[in-house]
PDB file of C-alpha atoms in Angstrom:
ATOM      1  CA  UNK A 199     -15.711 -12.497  -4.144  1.00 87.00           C
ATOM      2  CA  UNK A 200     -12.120 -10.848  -3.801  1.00 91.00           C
ATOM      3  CA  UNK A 201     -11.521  -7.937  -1.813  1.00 94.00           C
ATOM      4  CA  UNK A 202      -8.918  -5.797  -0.116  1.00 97.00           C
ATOM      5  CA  UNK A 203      -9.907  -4.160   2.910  1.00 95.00           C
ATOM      6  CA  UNK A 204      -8.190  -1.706   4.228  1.00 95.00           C
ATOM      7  CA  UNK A 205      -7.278  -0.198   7.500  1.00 95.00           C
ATOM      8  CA  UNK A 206      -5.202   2.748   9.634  1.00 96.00           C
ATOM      9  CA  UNK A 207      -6.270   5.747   8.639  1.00 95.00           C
ATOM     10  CA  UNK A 208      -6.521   8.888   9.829  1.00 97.00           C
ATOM     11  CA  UNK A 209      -5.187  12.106  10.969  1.00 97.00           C
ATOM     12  CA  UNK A 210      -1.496  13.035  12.132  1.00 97.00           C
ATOM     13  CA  UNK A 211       0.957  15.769  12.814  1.00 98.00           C
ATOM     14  CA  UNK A 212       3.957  16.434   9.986  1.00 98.00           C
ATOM     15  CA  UNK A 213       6.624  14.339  11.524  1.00 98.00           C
ATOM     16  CA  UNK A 214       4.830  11.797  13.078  1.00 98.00           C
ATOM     17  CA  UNK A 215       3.749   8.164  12.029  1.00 98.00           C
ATOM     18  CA  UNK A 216       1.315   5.775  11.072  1.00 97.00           C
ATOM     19  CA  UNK A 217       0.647   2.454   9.951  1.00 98.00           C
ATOM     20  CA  UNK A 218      -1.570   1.427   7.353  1.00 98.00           C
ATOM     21  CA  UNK A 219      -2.713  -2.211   6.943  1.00 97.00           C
ATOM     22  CA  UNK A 220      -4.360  -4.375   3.756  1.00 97.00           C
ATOM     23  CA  UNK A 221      -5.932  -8.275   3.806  1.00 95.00           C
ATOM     24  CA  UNK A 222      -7.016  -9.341   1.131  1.00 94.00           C
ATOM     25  CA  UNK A 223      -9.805 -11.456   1.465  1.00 92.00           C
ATOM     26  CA  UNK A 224     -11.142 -14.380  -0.815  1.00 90.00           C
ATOM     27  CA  UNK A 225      -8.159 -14.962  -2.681  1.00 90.00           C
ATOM     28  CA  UNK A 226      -6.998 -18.452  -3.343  1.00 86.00           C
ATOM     29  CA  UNK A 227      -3.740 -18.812  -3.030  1.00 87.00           C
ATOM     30  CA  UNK A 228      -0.973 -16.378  -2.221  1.00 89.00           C
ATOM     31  CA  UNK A 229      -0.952 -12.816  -4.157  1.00 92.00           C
ATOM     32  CA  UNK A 230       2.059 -12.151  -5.647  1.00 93.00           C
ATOM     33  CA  UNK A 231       2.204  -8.599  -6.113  1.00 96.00           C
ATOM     34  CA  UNK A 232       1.008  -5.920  -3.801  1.00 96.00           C
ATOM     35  CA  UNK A 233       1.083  -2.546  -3.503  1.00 98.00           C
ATOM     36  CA  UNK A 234       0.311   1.139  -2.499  1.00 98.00           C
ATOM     37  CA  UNK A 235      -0.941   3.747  -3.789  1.00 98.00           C
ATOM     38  CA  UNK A 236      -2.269   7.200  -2.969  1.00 98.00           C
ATOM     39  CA  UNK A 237      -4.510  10.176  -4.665  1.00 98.00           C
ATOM     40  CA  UNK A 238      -3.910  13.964  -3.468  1.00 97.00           C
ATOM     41  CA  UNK A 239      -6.911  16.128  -3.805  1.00 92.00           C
ATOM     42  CA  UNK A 240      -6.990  17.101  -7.136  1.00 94.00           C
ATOM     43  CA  UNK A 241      -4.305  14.991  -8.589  1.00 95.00           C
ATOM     44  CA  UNK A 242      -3.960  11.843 -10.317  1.00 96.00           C
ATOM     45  CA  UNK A 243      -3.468   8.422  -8.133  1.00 97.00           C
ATOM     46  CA  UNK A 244       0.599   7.568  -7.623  1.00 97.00           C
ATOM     47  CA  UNK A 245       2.186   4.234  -6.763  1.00 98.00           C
ATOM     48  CA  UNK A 246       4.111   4.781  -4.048  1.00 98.00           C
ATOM     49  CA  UNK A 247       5.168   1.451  -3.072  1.00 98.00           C
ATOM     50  CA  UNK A 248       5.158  -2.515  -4.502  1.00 97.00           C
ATOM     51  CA  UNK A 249       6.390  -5.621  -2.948  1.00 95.00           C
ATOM     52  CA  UNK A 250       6.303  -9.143  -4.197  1.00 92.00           C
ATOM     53  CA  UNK A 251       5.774 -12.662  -2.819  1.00 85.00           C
ATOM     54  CA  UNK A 252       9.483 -12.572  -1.551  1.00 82.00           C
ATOM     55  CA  UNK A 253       9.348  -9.407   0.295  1.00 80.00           C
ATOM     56  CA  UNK A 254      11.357  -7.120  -2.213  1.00 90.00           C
ATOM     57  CA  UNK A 255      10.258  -3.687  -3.124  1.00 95.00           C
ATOM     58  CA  UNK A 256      10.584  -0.992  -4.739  1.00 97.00           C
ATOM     59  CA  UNK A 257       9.449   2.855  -4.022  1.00 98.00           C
ATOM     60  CA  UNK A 258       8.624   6.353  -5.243  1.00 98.00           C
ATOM     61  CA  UNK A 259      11.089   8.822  -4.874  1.00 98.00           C
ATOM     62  CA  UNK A 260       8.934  10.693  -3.087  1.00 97.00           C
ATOM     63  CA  UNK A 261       8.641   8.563   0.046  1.00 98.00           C
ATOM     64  CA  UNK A 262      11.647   6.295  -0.119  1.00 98.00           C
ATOM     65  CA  UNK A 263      13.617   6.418   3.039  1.00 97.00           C
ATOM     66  CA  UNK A 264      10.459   7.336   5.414  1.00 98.00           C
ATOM     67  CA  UNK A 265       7.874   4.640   4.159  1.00 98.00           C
ATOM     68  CA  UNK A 266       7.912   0.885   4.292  1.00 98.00           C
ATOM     69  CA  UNK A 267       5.811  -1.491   2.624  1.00 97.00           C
ATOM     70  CA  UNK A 268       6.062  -5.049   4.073  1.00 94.00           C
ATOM     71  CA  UNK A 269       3.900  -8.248   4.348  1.00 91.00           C
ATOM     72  CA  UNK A 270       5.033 -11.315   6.612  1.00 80.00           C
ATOM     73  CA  UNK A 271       6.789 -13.333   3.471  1.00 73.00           C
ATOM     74  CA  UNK A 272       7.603 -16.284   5.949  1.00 76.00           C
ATOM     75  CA  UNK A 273       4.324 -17.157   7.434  1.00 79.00           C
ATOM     76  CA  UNK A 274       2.245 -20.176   6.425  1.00 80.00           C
ATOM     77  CA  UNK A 275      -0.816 -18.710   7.026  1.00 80.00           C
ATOM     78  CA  UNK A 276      -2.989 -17.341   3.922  1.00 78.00           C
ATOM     79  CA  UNK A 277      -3.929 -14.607   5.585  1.00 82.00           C
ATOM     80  CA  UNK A 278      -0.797 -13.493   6.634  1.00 85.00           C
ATOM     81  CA  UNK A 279       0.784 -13.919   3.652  1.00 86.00           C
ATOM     82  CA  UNK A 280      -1.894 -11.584   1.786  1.00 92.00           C
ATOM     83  CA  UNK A 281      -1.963  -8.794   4.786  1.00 94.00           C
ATOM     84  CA  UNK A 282       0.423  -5.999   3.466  1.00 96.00           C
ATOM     85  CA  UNK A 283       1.376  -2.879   5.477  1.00 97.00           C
ATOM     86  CA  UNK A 284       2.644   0.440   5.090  1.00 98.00           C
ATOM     87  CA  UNK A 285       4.638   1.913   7.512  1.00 98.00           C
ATOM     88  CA  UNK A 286       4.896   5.999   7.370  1.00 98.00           C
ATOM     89  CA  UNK A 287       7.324   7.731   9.035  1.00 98.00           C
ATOM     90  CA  UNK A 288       8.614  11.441   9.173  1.00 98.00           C
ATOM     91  CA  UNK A 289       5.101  11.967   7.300  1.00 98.00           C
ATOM     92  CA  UNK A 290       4.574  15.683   5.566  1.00 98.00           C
ATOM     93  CA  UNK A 291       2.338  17.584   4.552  1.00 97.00           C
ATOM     94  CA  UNK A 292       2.404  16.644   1.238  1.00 97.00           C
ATOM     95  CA  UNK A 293       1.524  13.073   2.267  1.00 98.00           C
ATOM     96  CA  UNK A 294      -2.111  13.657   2.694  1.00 98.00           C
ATOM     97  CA  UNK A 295      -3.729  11.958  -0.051  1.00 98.00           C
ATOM     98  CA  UNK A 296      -6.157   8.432  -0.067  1.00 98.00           C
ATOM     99  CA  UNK A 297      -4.601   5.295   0.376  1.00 98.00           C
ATOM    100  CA  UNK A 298      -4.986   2.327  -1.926  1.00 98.00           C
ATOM    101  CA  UNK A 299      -4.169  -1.059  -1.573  1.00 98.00           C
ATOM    102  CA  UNK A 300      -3.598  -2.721  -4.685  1.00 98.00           C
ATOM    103  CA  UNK A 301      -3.022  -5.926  -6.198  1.00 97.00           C
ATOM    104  CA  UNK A 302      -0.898  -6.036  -9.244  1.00 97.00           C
ATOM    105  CA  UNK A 303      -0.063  -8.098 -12.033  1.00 97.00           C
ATOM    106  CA  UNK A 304       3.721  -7.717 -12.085  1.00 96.00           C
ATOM    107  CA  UNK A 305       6.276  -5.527  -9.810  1.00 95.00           C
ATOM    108  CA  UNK A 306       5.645  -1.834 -10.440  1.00 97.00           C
ATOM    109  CA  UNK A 307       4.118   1.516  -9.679  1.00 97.00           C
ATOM    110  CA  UNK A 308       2.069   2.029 -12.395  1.00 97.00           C
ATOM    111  CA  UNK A 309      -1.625   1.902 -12.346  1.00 97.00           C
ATOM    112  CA  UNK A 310      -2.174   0.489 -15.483  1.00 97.00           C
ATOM    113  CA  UNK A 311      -0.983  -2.973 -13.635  1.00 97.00           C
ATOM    114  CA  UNK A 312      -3.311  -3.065 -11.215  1.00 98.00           C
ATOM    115  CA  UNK A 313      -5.709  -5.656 -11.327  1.00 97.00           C
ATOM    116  CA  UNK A 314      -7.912  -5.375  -8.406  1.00 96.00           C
ATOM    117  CA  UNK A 315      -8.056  -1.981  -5.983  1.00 98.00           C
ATOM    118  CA  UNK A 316      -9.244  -1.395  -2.002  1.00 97.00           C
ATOM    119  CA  UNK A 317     -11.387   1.070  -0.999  1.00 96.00           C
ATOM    120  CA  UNK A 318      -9.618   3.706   0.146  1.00 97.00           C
ATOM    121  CA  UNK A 319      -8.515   4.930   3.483  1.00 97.00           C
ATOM    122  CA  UNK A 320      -7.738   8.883   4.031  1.00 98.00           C
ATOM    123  CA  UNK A 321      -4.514   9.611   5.593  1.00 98.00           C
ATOM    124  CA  UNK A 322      -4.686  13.555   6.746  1.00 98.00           C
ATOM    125  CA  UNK A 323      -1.528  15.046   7.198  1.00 98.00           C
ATOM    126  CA  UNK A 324      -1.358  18.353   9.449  1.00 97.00           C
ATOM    127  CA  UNK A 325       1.409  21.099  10.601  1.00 93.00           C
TER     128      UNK A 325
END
């Protein structure tokens, strides 16, 4: 049985960061496409970051310059290779949502592409 299991949340002031980590578990063989995502109270869940295999990705407007997504693209070990992170920095307000991990079928943000989802971890963002 797959899963991702993630890890790292939790409360922080505006400003300040936090690192949010992913393994998927089970999988045979190296994902290819992984990703975050995030759901604000009351809103619809966002991608807000995707990497692939080689370590590219792309972001959401919305967090591009503070937030990086990255996964060890160079290690031989399985586990490694299907750990992905998300590094938040100069976090806001506006950033307090749940946290997905996600693997995707292809490189993008949209939901529609994911194929199989973590549980959740709440990232609580305070003044």
């Amino acid at each position: 049985q797959v899963q991702l299991v993630e890890s790292g949340g939790g409360s922080v002031q505006a400003g300040g960061s936090l690192r949010l980590s992913c393994v998927g578990v089970g999988y045979t063989g190296t994902i290819t496409y992984m990703g975050w995502f995030r759901q604000a109270p009351g809103g619809e869940r966002e991608g807000i970051a995707t990497t692939t295999r080689d370590a590219s990705a792309i972001y959401a407007d919305s967090v591009k310059g503070r937030f990086t997504i990255s996964r060890d693209a160079a290690s031989r070990d399985a586990t490694a290779l299907n750990t992905l992170y998300l590094h938040m920095n100069n976090v806001k307000p506006e950033d307090t949502a749940v946290y997905y991990c996600a693997r995707l079928r292809r490189s993008t943000l949209s939901a529609e592409d994911v194929a199989h989802w973590g549980q959740g971890t709440q990232v609580t963002v305070s003044l």
